Coordinates of C-alpha atoms in Angstrom, one line a residue:
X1 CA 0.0 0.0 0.0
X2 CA 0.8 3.6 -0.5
X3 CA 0.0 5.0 2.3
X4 CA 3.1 5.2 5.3
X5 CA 0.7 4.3 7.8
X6 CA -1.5 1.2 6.4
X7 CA 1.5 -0.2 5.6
X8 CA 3.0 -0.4 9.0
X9 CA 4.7 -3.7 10.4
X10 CA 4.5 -4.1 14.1
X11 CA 6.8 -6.1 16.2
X12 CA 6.9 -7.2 19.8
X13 CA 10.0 -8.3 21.4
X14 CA 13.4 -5.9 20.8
X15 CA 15.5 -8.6 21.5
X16 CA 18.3 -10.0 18.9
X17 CA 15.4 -11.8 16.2
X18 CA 13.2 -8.8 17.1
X19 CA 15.9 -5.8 16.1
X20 CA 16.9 -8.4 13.0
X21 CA 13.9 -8.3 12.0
X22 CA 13.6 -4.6 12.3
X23 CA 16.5 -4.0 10.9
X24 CA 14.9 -5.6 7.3
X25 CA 12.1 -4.1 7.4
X26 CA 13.0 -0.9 7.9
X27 CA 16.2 -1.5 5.1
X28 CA 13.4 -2.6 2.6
X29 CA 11.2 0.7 3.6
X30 CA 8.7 -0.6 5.5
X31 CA 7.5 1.8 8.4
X32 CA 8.2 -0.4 12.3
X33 CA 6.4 0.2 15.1
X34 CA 9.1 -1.9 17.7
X35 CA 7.1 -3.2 21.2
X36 CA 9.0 -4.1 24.2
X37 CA 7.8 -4.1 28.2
X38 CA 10.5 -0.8 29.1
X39 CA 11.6 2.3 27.6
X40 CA 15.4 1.4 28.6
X41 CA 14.6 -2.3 26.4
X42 CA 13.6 -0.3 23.5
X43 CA 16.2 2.6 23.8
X44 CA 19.2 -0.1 23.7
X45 CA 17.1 -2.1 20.5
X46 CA 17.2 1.3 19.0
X47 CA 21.1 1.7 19.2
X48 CA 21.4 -1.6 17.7
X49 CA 19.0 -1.3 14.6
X50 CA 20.6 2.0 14.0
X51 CA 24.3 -0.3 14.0
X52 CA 22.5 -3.1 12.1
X53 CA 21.2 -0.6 9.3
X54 CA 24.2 0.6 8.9
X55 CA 25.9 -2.6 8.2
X56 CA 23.1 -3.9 6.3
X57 CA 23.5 -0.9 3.6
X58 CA 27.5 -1.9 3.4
X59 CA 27.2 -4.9 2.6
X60 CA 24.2 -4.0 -0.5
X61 CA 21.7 -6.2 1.9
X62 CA 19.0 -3.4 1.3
X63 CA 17.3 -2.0 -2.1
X64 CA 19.9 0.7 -3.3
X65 CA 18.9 4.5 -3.4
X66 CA 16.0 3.4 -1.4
X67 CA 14.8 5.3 1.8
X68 CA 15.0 3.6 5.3
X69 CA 11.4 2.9 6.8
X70 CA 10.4 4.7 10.1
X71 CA 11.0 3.2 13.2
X72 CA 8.8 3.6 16.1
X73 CA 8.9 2.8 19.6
X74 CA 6.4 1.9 22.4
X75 CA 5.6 0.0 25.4
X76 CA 1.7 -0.2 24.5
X77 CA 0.5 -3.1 22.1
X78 CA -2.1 -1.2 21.1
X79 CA -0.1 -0.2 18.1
X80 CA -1.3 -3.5 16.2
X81 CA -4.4 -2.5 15.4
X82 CA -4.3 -1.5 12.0
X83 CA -1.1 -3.1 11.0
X84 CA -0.9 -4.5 7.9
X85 CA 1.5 -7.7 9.3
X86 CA 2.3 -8.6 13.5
X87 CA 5.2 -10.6 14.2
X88 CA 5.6 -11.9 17.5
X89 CA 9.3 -12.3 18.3
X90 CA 9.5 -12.7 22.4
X91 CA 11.9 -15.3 23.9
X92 CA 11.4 -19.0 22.6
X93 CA 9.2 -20.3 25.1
X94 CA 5.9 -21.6 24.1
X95 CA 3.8 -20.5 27.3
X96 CA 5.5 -16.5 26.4
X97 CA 5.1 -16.9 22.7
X98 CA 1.3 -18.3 23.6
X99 CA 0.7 -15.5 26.2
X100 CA 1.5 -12.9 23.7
X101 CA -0.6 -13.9 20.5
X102 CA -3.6 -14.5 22.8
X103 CA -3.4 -11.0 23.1
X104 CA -2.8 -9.8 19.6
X105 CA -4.8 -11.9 18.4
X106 CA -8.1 -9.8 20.7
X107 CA -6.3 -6.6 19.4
X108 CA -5.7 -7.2 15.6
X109 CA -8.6 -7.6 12.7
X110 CA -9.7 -10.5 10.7
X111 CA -7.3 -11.2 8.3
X112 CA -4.6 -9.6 9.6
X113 CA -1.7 -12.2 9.8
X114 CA -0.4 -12.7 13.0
X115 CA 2.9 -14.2 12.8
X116 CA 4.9 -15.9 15.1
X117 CA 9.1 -15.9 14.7
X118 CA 10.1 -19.4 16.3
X119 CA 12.7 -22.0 15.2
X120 CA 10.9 -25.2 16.9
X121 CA 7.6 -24.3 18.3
X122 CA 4.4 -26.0 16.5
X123 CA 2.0 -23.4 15.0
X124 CA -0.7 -25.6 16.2
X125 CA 0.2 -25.4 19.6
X126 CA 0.3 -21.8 19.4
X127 CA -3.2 -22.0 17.4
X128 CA -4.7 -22.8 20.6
X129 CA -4.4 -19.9 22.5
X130 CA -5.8 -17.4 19.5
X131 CA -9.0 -16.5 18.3
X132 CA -8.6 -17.0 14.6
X133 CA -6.1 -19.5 14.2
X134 CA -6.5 -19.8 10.1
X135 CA -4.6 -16.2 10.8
X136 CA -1.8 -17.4 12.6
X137 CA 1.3 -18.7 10.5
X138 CA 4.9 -19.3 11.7
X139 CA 8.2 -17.7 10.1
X140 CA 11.8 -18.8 10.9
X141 CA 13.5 -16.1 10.4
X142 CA 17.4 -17.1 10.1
X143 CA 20.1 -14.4 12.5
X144 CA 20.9 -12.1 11.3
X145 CA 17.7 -11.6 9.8
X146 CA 18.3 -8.5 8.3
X147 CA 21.6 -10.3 5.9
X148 CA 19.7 -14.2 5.7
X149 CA 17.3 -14.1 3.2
X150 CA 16.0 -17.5 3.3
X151 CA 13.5 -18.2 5.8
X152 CA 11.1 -21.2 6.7
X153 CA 7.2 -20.2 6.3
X154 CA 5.1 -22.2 8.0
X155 CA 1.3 -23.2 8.1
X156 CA -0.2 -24.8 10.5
X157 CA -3.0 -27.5 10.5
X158 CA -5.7 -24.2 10.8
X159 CA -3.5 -21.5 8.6
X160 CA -5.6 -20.5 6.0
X161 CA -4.5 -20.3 2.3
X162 CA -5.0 -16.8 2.1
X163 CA -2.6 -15.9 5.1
X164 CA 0.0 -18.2 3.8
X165 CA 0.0 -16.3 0.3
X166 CA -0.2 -12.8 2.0
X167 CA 3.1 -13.6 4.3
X168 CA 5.0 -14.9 1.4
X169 CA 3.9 -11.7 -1.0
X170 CA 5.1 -9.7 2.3
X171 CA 8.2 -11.3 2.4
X172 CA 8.6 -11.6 -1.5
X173 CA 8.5 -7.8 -0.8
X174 CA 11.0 -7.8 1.9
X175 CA 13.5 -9.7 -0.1
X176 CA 13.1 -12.7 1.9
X177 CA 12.9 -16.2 0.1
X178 CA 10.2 -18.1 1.7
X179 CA 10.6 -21.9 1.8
X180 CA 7.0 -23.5 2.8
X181 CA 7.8 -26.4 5.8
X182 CA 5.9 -29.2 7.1
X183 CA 4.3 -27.9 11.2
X184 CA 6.4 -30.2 13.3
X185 CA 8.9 -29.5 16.1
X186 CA 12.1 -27.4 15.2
X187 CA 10.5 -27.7 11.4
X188 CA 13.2 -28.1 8.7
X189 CA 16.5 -26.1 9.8
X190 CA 16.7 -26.8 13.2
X191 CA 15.6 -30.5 13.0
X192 CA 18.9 -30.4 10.8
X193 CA 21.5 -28.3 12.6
X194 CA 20.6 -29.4 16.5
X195 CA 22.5 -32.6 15.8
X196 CA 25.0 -31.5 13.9

């Protein structure tokens, strides 16, 4: 969309994936409104997506000539309404990551995909504990997110069709390259690399 605010991403957790994840948004232009639980959280996460842009654009990870997005801080989760994508991105523990998409998922409209960025949770688990689970789908994003492009899209047994091809047109757009996986603990990548 056109229009700076429509277009918004919203993210909660400013941790490593969180600021990665950030950090490519805002390289590929997308407006980011950043969520985190204290100002002091989210002053440090913007000091590093600041770093991250920076090392993003020498190394020719972002669109050249193009403008960085806006980044926007908060403490208040009220900023998902009216996002066009949510991404969850709080520590990898399923009873966290399930506390926090119950609540988005009150907040957010129908058909507005709520994603959640984990490497091994099942999406349905995480289906349980939100109110329109054909919106919730599951994206590994790989750190550094902002220089990996290839990520793991993942549908669970209730993600609708539609949400599936929205997320990958979103990350299309992001110059991500989505590789649709099987539901199933630790999915493809991490299945892989945990032995190894």
């Amino acid at each position: 969309r056109s229009d700076p605010e429509g277009n918004r991403l919203v993210i909660l957790g400013a941790g490593v994936m969180g600021t990665g994840i950030a950090t490519m948004a805002l390289g590929n232009g997308v407006p980011v409104v950043l969520v985190d639980i204290a100002d002091a959280i989210l002053a440090r996460a913007r000091a590093r997506i600041e770093r991250q842009l920076r090392h993003g654009q020498l190394l020719g990870a972002f669109p050249a000539g193009g403008a960085a997005g806006a980044l926007t801080t908060t403490t208040s989760t009220a900023a998902a309404a009216g996002a066009v994508a949510v991404i969850e991105a709080v520590t990898e523990d399923a009873a966290a990551k399930a506390k926090v998409l119950s609540a988005l998922s009150a907040m957010v409209t129908a058909g507005t995909p709520l994603i959640s960025n984990t490497s091994s949770i099942p999406i349905g688990e995480l289906a349980r504990t939100v109110e329109r689970p054909a919106d919730l789908v599951g994206v590994h994003f790989m750190n550094p997110a902002y220089l990996v492009t290839m990520t793991e899209l993942i549908a669970g047994p209730q993600t609708g069709d539609a949400t599936v091809e929205a997320v990958a047109a979103l990350l299309e757009a992001w110059g991500r390259r989505a590789v649709v996986v099987r539901d199933a603990p630790g999915f493809v990548t991490s299945r892989l690399l945990h032995p190894m």
